[in-house]
Coordinates of C-alpha atoms in Angstrom, one line a residue:
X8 CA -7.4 51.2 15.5
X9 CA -5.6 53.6 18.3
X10 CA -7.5 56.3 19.9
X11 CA -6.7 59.9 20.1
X12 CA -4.8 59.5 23.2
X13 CA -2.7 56.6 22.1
X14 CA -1.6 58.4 18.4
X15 CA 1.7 60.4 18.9
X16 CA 1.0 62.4 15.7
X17 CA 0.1 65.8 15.9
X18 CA -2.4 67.5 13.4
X19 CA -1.9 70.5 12.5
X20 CA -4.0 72.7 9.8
X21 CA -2.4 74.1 6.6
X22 CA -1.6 77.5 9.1
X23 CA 0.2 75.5 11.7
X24 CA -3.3 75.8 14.0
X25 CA -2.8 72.3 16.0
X26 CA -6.2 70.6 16.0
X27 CA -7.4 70.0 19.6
X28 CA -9.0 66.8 20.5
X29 CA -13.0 67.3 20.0
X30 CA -14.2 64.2 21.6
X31 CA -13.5 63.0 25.5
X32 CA -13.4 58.8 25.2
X33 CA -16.5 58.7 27.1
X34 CA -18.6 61.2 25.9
X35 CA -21.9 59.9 24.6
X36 CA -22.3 59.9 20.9
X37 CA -18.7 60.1 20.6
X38 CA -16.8 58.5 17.4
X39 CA -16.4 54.6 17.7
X40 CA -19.2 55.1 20.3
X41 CA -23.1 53.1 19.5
X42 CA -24.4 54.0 17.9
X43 CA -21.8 55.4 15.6
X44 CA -23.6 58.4 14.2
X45 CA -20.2 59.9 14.0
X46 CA -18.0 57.5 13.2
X47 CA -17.1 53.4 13.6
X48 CA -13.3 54.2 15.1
X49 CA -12.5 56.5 18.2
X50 CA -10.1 58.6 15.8
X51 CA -11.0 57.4 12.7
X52 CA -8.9 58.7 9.5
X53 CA -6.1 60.3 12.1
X54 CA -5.3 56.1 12.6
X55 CA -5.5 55.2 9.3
X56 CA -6.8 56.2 5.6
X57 CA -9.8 54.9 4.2
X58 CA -8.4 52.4 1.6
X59 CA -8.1 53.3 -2.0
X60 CA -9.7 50.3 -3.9
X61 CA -9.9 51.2 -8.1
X62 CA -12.2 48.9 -9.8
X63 CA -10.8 47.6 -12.9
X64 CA -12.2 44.6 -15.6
X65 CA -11.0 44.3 -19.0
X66 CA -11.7 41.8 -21.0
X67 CA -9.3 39.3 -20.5
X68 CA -7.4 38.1 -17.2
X69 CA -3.9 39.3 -18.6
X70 CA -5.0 42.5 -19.5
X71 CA -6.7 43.4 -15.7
X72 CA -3.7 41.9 -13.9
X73 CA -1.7 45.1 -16.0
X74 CA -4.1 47.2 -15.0
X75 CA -3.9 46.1 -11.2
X76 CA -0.1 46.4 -11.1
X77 CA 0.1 48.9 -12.6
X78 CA -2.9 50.4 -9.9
X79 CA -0.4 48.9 -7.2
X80 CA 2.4 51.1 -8.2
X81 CA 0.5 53.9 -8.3
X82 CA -0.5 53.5 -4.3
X83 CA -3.8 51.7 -4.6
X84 CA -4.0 50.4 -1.2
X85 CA -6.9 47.3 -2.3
X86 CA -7.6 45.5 -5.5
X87 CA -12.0 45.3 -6.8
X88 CA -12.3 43.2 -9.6
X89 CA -15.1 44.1 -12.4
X90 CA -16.8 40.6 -14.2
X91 CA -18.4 40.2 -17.0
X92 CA -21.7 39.3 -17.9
X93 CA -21.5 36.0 -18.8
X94 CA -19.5 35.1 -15.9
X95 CA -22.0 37.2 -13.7
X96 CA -25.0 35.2 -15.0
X97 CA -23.1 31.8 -14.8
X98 CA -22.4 31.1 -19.1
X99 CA -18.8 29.7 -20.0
X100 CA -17.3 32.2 -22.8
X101 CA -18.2 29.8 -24.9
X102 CA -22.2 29.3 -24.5
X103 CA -24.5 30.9 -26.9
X104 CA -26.1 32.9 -24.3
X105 CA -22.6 34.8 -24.0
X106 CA -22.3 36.1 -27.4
X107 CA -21.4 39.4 -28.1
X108 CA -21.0 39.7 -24.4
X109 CA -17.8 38.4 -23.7
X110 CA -15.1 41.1 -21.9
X111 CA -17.1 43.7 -22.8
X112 CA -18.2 45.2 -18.9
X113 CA -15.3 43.1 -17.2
X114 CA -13.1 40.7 -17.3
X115 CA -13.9 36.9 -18.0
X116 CA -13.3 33.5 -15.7
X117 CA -14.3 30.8 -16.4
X118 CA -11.8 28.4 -14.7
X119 CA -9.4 28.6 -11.9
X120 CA -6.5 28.6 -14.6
X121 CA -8.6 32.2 -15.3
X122 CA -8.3 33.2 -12.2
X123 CA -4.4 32.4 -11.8
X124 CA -3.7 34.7 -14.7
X125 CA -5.7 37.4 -13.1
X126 CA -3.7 37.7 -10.1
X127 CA -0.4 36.3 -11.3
X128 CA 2.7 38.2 -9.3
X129 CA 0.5 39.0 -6.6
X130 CA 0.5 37.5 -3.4
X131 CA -3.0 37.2 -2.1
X132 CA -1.7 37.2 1.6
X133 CA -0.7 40.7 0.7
X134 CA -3.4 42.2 -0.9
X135 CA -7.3 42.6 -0.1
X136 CA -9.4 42.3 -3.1
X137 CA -13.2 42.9 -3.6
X138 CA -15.0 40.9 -6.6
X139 CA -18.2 42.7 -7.4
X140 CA -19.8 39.1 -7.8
X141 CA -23.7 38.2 -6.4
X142 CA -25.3 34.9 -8.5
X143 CA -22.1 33.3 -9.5
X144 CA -20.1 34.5 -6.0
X145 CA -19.2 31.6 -4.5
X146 CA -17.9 30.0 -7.5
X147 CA -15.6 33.4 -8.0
X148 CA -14.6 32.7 -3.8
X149 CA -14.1 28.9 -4.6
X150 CA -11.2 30.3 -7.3
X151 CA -10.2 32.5 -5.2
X152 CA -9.3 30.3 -2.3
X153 CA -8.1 27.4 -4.3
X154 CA -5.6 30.0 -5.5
X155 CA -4.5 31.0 -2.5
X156 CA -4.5 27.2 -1.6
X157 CA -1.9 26.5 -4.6
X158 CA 0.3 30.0 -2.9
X159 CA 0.5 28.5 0.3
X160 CA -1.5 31.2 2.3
X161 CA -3.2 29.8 5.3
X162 CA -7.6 30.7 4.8
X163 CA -7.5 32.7 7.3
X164 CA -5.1 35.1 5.9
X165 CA -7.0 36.1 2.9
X166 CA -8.8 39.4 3.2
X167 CA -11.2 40.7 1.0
X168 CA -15.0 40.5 -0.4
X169 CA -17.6 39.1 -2.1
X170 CA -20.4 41.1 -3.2
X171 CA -22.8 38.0 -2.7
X172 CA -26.0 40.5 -2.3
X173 CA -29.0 38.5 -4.7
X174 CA -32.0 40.4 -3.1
X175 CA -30.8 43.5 -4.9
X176 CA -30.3 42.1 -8.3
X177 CA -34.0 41.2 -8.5
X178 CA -34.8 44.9 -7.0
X179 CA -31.9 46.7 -9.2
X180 CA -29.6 45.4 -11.3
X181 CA -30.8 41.9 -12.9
X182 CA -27.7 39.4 -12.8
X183 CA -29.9 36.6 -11.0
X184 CA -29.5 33.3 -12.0
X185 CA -31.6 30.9 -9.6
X186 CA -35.1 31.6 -7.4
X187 CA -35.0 33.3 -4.2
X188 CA -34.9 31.1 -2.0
X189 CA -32.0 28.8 -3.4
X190 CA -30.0 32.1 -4.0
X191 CA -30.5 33.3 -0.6
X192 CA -29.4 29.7 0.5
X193 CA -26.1 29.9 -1.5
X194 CA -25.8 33.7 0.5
X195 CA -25.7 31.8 4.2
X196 CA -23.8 29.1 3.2
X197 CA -20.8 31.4 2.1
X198 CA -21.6 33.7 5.3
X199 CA -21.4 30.4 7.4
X200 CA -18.5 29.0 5.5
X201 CA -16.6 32.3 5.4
X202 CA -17.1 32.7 9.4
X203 CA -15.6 29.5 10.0
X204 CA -12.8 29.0 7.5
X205 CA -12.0 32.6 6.0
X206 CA -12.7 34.7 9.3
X207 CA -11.1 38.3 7.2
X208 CA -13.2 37.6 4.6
X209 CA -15.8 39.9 4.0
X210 CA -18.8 37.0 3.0
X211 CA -21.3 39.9 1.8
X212 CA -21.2 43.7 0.6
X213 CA -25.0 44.7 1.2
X214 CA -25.4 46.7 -1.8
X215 CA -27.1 50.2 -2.0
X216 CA -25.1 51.6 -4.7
X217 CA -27.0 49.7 -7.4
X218 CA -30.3 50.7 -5.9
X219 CA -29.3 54.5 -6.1
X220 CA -27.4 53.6 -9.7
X221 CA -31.1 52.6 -10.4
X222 CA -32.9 55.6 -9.4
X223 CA -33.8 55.7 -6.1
X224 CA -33.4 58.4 -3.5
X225 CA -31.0 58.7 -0.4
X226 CA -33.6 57.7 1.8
X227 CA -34.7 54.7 0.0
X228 CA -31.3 53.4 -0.8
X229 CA -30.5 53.0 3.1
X230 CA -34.0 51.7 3.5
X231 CA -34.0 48.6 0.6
X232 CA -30.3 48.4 1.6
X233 CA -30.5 47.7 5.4
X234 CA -34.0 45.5 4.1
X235 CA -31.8 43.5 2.4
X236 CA -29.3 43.3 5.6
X237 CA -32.0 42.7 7.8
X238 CA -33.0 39.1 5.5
X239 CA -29.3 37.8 4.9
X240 CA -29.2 38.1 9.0
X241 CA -32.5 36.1 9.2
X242 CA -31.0 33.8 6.9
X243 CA -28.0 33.2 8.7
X244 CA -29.5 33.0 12.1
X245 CA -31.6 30.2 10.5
X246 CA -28.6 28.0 9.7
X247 CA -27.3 28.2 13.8
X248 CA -25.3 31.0 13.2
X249 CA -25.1 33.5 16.7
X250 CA -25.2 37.2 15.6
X251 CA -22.2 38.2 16.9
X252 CA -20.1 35.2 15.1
X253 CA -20.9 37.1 11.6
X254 CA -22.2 40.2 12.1
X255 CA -19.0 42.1 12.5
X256 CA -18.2 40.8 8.9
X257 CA -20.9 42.1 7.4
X258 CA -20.0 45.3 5.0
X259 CA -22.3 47.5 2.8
X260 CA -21.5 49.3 -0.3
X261 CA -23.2 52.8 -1.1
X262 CA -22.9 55.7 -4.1
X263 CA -21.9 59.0 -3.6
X264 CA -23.8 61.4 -5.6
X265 CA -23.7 65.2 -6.3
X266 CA -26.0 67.0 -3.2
X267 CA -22.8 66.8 -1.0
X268 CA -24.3 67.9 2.5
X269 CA -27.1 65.2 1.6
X270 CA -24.8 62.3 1.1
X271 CA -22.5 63.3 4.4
X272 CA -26.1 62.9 6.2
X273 CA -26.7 60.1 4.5
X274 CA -23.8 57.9 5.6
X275 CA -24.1 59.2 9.5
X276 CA -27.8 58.0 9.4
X277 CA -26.8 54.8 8.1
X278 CA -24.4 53.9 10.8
X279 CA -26.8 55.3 13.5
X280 CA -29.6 53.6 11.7
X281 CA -28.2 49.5 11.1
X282 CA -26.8 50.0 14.6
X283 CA -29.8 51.0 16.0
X284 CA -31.6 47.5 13.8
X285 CA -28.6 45.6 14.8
X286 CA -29.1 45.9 18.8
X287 CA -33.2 46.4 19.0
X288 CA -34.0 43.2 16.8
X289 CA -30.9 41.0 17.2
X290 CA -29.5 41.9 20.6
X291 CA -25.9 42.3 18.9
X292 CA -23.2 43.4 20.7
X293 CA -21.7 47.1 19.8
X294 CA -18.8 45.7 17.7
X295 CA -21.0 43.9 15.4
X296 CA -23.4 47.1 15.3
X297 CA -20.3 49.0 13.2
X298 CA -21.8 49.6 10.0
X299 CA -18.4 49.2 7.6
X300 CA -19.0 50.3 4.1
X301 CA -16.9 50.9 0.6
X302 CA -18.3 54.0 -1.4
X303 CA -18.3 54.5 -5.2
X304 CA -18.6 57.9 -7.0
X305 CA -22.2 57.9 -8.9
X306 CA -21.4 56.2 -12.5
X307 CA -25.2 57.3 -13.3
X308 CA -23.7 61.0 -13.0
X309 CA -21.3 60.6 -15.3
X310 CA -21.8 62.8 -18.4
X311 CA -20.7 62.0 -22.1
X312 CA -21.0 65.5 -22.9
X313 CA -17.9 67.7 -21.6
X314 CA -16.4 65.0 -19.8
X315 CA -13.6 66.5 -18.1
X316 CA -16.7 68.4 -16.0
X317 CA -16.8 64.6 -14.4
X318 CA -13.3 65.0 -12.7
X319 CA -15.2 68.1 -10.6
X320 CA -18.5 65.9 -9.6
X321 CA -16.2 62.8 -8.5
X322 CA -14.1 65.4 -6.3
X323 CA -17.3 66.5 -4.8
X324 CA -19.1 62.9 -4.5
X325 CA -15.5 61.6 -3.4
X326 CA -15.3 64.4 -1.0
X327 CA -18.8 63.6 0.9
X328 CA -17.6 60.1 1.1
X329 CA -14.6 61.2 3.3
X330 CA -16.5 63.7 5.5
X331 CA -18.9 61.1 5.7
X332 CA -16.6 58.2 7.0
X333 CA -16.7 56.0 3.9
X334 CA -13.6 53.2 4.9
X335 CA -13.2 52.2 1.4
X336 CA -13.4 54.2 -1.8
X337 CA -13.6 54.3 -5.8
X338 CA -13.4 57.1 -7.6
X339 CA -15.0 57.1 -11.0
X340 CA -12.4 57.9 -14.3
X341 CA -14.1 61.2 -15.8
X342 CA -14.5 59.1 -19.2
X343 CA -16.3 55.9 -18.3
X344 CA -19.6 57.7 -19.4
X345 CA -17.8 57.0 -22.9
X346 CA -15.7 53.8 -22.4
X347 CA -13.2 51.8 -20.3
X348 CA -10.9 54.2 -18.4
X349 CA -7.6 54.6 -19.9
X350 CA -4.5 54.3 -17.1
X351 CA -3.9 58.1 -17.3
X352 CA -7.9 58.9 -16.7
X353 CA -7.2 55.7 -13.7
X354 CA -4.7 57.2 -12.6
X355 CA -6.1 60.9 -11.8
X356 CA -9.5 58.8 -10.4
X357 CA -6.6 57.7 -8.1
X358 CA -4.8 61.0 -7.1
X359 CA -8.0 62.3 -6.6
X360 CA -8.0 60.3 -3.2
X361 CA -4.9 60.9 -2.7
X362 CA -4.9 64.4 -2.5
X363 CA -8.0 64.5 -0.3
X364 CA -6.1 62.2 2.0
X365 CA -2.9 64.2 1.9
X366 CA -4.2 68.0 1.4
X367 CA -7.1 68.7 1.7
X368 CA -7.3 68.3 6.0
X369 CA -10.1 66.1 5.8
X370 CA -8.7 63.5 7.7
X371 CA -7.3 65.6 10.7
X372 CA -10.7 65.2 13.2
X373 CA -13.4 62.5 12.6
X374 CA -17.0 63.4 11.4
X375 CA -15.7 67.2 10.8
X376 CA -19.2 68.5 9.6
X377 CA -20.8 67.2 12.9
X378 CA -23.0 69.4 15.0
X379 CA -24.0 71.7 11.7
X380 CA -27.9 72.5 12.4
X381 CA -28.4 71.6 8.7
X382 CA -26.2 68.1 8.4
X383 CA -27.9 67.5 11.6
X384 CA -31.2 67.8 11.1
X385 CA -30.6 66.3 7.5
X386 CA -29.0 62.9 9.0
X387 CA -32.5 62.9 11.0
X388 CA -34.9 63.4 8.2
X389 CA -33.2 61.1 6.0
X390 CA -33.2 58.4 8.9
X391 CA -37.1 59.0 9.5
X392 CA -37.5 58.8 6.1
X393 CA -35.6 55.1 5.8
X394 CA -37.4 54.0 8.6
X395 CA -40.9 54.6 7.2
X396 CA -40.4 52.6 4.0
X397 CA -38.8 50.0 6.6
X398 CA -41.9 50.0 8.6
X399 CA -44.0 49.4 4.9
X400 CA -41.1 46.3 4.3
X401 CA -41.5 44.8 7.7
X402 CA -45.5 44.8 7.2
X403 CA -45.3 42.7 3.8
X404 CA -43.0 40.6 5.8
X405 CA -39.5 41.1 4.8
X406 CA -37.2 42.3 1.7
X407 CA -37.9 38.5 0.2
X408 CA -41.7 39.4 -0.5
X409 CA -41.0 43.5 -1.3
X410 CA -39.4 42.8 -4.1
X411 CA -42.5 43.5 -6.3
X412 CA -42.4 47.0 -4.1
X413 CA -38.8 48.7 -3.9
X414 CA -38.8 47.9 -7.7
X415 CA -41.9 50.0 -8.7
X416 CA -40.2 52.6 -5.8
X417 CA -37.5 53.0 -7.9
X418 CA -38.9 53.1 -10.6
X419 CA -41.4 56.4 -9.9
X420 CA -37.5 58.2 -8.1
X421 CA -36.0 57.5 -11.5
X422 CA -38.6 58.9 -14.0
X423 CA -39.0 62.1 -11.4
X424 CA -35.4 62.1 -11.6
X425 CA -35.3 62.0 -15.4
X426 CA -38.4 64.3 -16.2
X427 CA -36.8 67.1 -13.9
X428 CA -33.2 67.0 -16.2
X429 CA -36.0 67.5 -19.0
X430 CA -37.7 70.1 -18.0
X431 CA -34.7 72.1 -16.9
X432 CA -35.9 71.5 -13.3
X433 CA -32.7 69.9 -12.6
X434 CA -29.9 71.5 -13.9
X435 CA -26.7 69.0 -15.4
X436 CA -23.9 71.5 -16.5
X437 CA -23.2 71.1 -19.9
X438 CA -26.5 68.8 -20.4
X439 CA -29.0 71.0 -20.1
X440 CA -27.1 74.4 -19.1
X441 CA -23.9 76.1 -20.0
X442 CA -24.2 73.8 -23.2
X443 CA -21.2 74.2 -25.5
X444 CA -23.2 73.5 -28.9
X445 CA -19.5 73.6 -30.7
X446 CA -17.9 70.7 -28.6
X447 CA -16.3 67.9 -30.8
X448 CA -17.3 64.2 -29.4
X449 CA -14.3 62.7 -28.4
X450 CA -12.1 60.2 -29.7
X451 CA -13.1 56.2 -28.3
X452 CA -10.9 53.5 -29.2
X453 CA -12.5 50.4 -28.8
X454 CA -10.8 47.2 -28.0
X455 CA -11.4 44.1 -30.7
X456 CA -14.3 42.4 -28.5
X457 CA -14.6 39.7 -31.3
X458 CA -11.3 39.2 -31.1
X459 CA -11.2 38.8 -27.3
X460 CA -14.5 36.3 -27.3
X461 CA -12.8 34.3 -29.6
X462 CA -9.7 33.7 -28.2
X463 CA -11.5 33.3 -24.5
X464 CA -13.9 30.9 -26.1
X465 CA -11.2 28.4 -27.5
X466 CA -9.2 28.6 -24.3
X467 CA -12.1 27.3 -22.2
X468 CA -12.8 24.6 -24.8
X469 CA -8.6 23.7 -24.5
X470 CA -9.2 24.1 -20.8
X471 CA -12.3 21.2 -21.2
X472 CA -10.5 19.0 -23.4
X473 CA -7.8 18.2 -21.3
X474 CA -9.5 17.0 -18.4
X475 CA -10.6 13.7 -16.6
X476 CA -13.6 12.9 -17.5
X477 CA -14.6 10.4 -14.9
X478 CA -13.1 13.0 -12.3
X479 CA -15.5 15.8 -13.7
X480 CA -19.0 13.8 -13.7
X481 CA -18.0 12.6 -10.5
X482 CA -17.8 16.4 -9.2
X483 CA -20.5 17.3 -11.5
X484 CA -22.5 14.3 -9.5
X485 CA -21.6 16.0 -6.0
X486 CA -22.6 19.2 -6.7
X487 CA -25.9 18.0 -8.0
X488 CA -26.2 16.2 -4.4
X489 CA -25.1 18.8 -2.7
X490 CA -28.0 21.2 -3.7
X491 CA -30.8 18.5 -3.5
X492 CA -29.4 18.1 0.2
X493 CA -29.0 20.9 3.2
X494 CA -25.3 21.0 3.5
X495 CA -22.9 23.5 2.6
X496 CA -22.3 24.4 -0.7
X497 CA -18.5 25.8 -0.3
X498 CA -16.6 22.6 0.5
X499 CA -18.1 21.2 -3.0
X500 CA -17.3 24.3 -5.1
X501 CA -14.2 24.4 -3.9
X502 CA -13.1 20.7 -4.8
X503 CA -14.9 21.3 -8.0
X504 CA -12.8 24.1 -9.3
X505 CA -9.4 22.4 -8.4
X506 CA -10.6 19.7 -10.2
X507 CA -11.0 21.8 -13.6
X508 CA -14.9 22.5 -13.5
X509 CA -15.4 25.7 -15.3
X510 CA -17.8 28.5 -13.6
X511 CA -20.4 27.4 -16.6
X512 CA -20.9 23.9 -15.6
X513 CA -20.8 24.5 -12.2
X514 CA -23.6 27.2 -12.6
X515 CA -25.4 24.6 -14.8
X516 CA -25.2 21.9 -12.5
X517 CA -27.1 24.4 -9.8
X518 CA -29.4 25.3 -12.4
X519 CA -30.7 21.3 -13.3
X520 CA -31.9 21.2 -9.5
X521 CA -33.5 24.6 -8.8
X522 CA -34.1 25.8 -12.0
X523 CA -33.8 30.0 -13.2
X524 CA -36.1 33.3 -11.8
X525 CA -38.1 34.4 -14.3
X526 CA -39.5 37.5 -12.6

């Protein structure tokens, strides 16, 4: 990305006031400076926009791949793709453990045929997509890539990410599927893989967003978050991996909530704080100290009641993402607190980045609230803060054997969180105050999930019956090797999937050797 004296555009505010440069190129602390307090790029938004990435799942694989073209048209600038359960937790759409389950939080794949019908008219050398995918992630890249394989596009043009962050399913969100230490295995082996044969790819998102969805603070979602970093890099080290050969690959994903000059502080002490981690424990060079990082608007904010008063908390949360120097965004639909957005409430989640791209002048000067006594003093506290509950990680000996620890964390932020909306302590408009007692509950049509299960369910059994038999148990039979041995999982997957092994039996096959977490 160009710095400010390389771009021949001149920024001008609304009054015609031309916006001087703020930064010299060498001045310490400076944007795209370590350790990036104010920014990852010299100029930052002046070079280029963050990118607009809507997440979108529904049900089946023709109905998203609608809902991403029609995204595409609208000027969504990255696809993120939303799974359902069972193919989160590894279950075919058939299995009894996906029941009542199926299409109902995102969309289902189960083979690579799946997969093609998800992204059909799209050219994946064209597009970067994000799969919000952690137990069942490299089976979702190994479709991925043996699509791109059948297009034509050379591995090393596919951009895009995997979520692939395990640790914070035990802490936060519960889609595990194996123990820790196989799962952390699978992690590295995608990391490694990715580093060598899909060098754009993004092999992990380090998730924080799920952490705060859960209940924790600003301060301990950077701290379990960068925790979590700090293991994966162990991990990856371990397998002969130099720091600098992934590291600048690594990306994080974080909420935006409602205390806007909190989260702006928030995101400058993250960068200045996994910098800071990067260079004093791993010796990393500055480019791989860049803390990179998508954003999404707070779904736990989201209110049922008066829902329309969502479209003025995602403009806010949306808002401290930008003046915080998110590069990647999604803003929330104001009715998901009821149901699947509908393209219309999509399509204003969209405009809403839009116009704070195009009018509102965030983007004309990098880190804009920089310098403020209170963002300043706030990105301090909130770093000090992190740092101490990193301090407490570090003594039980990583994020591995904490888990036990930034659950019951959580779990104290949360109830505070909840008994103060009780109390009136914590005021929710039109939850607790400016309650419209007359307001009619609105109107939810529901798709025909039965419907949907069963028509998924006998398209993965067609998909089973026409196979080779001897082909699969001999893939089946690799796979199985492959996890009793050390090598790399990838090259395995990825021969499986081309060769019509659905996501369930793959997962199974996993399963038989290291058996499930029962935490």
């Amino acid at each position: 990305m160009p710095d400010d004296a390389s771009t021949p555009r001149t920024f001008r505010t609304d009054s015609g006031i031309e916006v001087a440069r703020v930064y010299g190129p060498d001045e310490p602390g400076a944007p795209g400076r370590f350790p990036f307090t104010r920014g990852i790029y010299p100029d930052m938004y002046r070079g280029r926009v963050w990118t607009m990435r809507q997440y979108a799942g529904f049900g089946t694989a023709e109905e998203t791949n609608e809902r991403f073209r029609y995204l595409l048209e609208q000027g969504q600038t990255g696809l993120s793709v939303a799974f359902d359960l069972p193919t989160q937790m590894g279950y075919d759409s058939d299995h009894p453990m996906a029941e009542g389950e199926v299409g109902r939080v995102g969309v289902a794949i189960d083979t690579l045929d799946d997969m093609r019908r998800l992204l059909a008219g799209i050219r994946l050398d064209e597009v970067s997509t994000s799969m919000t995918i952690n137990a069942t992630a490299a089976i979702l890249l190994a479709f991925y890539i043996a699509l791109g394989d059948e297009q034509g596009v050379p591995r090393d043009r596919l951009k895009g990410t995997v979520q692939n962050d395990v640790l914070k399913e035990y802490v936060a969100r519960g889609t595990y599927i194996y123990p820790v230490t196989p799962s952390l295995r699978l992690v590295s082996d995608i990391i490694a893989f990715c580093s060598r044969e899909v060098p754009r790819w993004n092999p992990i998102s380090i998730s924080g967003y799920h952490i705060r969805e859960a209940g924790s603070t600003a301060p301990q979602e950077l701290a379990f978050t960068f925790a979590n970093g700090l293991e994966y890099v162990r991990q990856a080290l371990a397998r002969g991996l130099e720091i600098d050969a992934f590291a600048p690959r690594l990306s994080f994903f974080f909420a935006a909530h409602n205390d806007l000059l909190e989260e702006v502080a928030k995101f400058r002490a993250a960068r200045r704080l996994w910098a800071t981690l990067l260079k004093e424990r791993f010796g990393a060079a500055d480019r791989s100290c860049r803390l990179r990082f998508h954003t999404q608007t707070g779904g736990s904010t989201l209110t049922a009641q008066q829902p329309l008063n969502n479209v003025v908390r995602v403009t806010v949360q949306a808002l401290a993402a930008t003046l915080g120097g998110t590069q990647s965004l999604h803003t929330n639909a104001y009715d998901e607190a009821l149901a699947l957005p509908t393209p219309e409430s999509a399509r204003l989640a969209l405009r809403t980045q839009q116009i704070l791209a195009s009018e509102s002048g965030v983007t004309r000067t990098a880190d804009p609230l920089g310098g403020s006594y209170y963002v300043e003093w706030l990105t301090d506290e909130i770093e000090r803060r992190a740092r101490q509950y990193l301090e407490a990680i570090d003594e039980m000996g990583g994020a591995a054997r904490a888990i036990d620890y930034m659950k019951d964390e959580i779990h104290r932020s949360a109830y505070r969180h909840q008994m103060e909306i009780e109390s009136g302590e914590r005021e929710v408009v039109g939850v607790n105050v400016f309650v419209d007692e007359d307001e009619e509950p609105p109107r939810i049509e529901r798709p025909d999930f039965s419907a949907l299960e069963s028509e998924q369910a006998r398209r993965v059994r067609r998909h089973r019956a026409a196979r080779d038999e001897t082909e699969v148990r001999a893939h089946l039979d690799a796979l199985t090797s492959a996890a009793e041995g050390e090598d790399n999982l990838m090259p395995p997957i990825i021969e499986a999937v081309k060769a019509g092994l659905t996501l369930g039996e793959i997962s199974d096959a996993f399963r038989r050797v290291w058996g499930s977490y029962d935490g």
